[in-house]
Coordinates of C-alpha atoms in Angstrom, one line a residue:
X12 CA -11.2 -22.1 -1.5
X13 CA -10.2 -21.0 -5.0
X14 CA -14.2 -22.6 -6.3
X15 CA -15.9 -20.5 -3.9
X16 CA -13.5 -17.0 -4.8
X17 CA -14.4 -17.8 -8.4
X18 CA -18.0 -18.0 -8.1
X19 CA -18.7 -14.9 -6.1
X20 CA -19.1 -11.9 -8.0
X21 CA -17.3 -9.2 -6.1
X22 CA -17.2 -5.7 -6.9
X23 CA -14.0 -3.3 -5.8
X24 CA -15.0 -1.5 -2.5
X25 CA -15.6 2.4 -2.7
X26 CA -13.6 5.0 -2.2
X27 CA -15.0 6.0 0.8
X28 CA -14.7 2.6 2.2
X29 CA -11.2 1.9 1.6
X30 CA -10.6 5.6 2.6
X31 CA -12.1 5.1 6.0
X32 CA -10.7 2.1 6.6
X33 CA -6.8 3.7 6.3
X34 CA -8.0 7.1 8.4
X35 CA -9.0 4.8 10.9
X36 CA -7.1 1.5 11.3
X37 CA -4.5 2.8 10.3
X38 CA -4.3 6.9 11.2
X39 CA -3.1 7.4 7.6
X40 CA -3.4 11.1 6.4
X41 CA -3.9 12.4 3.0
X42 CA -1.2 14.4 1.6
X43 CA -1.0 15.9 -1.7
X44 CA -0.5 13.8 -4.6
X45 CA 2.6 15.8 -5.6
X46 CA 4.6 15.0 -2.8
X47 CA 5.7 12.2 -4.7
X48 CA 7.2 13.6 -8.2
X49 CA 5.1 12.5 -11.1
X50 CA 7.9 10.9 -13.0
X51 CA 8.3 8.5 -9.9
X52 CA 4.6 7.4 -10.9
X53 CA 5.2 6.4 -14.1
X54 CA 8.3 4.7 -13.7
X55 CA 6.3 2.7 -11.2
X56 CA 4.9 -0.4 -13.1
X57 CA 2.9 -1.3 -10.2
X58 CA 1.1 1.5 -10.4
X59 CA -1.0 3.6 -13.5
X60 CA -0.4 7.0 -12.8
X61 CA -3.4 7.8 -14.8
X62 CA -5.8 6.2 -12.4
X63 CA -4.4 7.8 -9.4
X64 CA -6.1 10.2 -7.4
X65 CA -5.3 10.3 -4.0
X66 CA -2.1 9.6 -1.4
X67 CA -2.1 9.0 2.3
X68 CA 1.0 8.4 4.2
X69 CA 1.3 7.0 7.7
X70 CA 3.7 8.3 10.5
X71 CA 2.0 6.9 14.0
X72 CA 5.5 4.8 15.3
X73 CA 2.6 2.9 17.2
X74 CA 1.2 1.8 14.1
X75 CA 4.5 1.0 11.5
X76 CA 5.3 -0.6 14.9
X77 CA 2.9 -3.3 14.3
X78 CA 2.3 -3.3 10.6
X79 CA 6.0 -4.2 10.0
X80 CA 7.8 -7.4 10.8
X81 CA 10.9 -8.3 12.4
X82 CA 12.9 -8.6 8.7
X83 CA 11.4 -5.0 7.7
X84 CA 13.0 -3.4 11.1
X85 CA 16.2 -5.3 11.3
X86 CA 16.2 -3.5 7.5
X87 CA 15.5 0.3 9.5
X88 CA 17.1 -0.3 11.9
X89 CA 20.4 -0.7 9.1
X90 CA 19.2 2.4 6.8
X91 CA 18.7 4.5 10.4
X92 CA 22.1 4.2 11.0
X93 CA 23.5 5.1 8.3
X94 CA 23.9 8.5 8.7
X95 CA 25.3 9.4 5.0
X96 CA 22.8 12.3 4.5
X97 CA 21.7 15.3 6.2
X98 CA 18.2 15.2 8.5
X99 CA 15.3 17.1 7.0
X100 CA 12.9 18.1 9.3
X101 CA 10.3 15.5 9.4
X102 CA 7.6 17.8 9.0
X103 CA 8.5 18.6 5.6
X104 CA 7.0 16.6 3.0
X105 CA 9.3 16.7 -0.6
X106 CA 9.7 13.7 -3.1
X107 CA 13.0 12.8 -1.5
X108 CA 12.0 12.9 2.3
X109 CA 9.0 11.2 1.3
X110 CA 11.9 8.5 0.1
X111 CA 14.1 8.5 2.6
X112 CA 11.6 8.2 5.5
X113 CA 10.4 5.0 3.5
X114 CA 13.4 3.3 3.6
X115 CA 14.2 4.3 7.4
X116 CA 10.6 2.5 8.3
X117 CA 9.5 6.7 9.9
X118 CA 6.4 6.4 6.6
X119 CA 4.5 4.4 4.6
X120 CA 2.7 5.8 2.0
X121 CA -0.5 4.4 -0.2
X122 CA -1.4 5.4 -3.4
X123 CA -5.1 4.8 -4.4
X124 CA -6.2 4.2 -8.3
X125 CA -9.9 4.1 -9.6
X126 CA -10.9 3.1 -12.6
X127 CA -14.6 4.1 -12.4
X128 CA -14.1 7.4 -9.9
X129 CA -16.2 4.8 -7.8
X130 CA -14.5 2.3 -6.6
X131 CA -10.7 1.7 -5.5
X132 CA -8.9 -1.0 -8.4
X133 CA -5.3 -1.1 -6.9
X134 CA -3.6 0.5 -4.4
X135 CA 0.5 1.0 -4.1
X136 CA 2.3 0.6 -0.7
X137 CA 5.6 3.1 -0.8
X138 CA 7.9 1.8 1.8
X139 CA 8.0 -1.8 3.7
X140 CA 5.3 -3.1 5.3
X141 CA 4.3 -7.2 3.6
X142 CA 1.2 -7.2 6.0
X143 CA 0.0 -3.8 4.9
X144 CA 0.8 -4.7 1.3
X145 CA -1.5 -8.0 2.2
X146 CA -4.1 -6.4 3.9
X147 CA -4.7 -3.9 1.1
X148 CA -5.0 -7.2 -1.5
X149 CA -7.1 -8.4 0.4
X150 CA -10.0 -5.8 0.5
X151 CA -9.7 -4.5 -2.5
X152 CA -7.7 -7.3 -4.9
X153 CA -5.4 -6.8 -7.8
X154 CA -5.9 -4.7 -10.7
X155 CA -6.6 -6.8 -14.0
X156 CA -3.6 -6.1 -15.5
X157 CA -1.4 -8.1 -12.2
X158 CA -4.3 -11.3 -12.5
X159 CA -6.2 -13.3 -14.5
X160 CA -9.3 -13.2 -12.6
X161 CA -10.8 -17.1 -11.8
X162 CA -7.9 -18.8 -12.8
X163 CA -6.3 -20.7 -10.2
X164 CA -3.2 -21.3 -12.4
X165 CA -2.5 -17.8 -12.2
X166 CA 0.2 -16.2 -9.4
X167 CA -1.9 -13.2 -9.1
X168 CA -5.0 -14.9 -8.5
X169 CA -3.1 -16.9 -6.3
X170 CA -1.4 -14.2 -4.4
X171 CA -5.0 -12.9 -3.5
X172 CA -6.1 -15.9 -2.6
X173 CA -2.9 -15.7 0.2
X174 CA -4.0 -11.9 1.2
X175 CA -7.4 -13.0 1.9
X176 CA -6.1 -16.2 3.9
X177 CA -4.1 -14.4 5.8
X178 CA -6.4 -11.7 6.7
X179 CA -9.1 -13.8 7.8
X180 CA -11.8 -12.4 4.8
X181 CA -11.6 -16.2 3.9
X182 CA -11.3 -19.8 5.0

């Protein structure tokens, strides 16, 4: 599996693609970029906030329903009932609702880096959601400075190799 990853000479999927793909599988919606405060970017390591250029967030209970496992909602179900803060309305969207819906499972957000303006190199899952996380690896792959492309020694490389396993895009 890892010989036939290392001979094929994949690009990173457009913008467009990847874009599509989270409007529509997943009903994500853009929001703007500083709904998450800046300094939260670059205190990120898994992330390069000068790559970033755009944020979508989902909210459809249907879908974290069924991107989130049974360990992720045992862990909302614990944060939704702890009622130690005040209820912002939902529909608000500031840096720390944007937080505190993440860790009550109501949003997961995705943050989506190019290198080239072209293509998508990484994107960042905010909130809990391993097959999202997964699926995300697994189309687009992870950015050169999490793997050391074609070697099979590497945990990176194989941690992609899982993503795409698990999702089917290989056998």
């Amino acid at each position: 599996m890892a010989n036939k990853l290392k001979n094929l000479k994949l690009s990173p999927p457009t913008k467009e693609f990847i874009e599509h793909i989270l409007m529509k599988k997943f009903k994500a919606i853009e929001i703007p970029l500083y709904s998450i405060h800046p300094d939260d970017y670059k205190n990120d390591d898994e992330v390069d906030e000068s790559k970033i250029y755009k944020l979508f967030t989902i909210t459809n209970p249907d879908i974290l329903n069924k991107i989130c496992n049974n360990e992720e909602k045992e862990i909302f179900e614990d944060e939704r009932n702890d009622k130690t803060e005040i209820d912002v309305p939902r529909d608000e969207i500031t840096n720390n609702n944007l937080i505190d819906e993440h860790n009550k499972g109501y949003r997961i957000s995705i943050v989506l880096e190019s290198e080239d303006g072209i293509h998508v190199s990484h994107a960042g899952v905010y909130g809990f959601s391993e097959y999202l996380t997964m699926y995300l690896v697994a189309l687009i792959g992870l950015p050169k400075r999490e793997m050391v492309l074609n070697n099979v020694n590497d945990r990176g490389f194989q941690f992609n190799l899982e993503c795409l396993k698990k999702h089917n895009f290989i056998s």
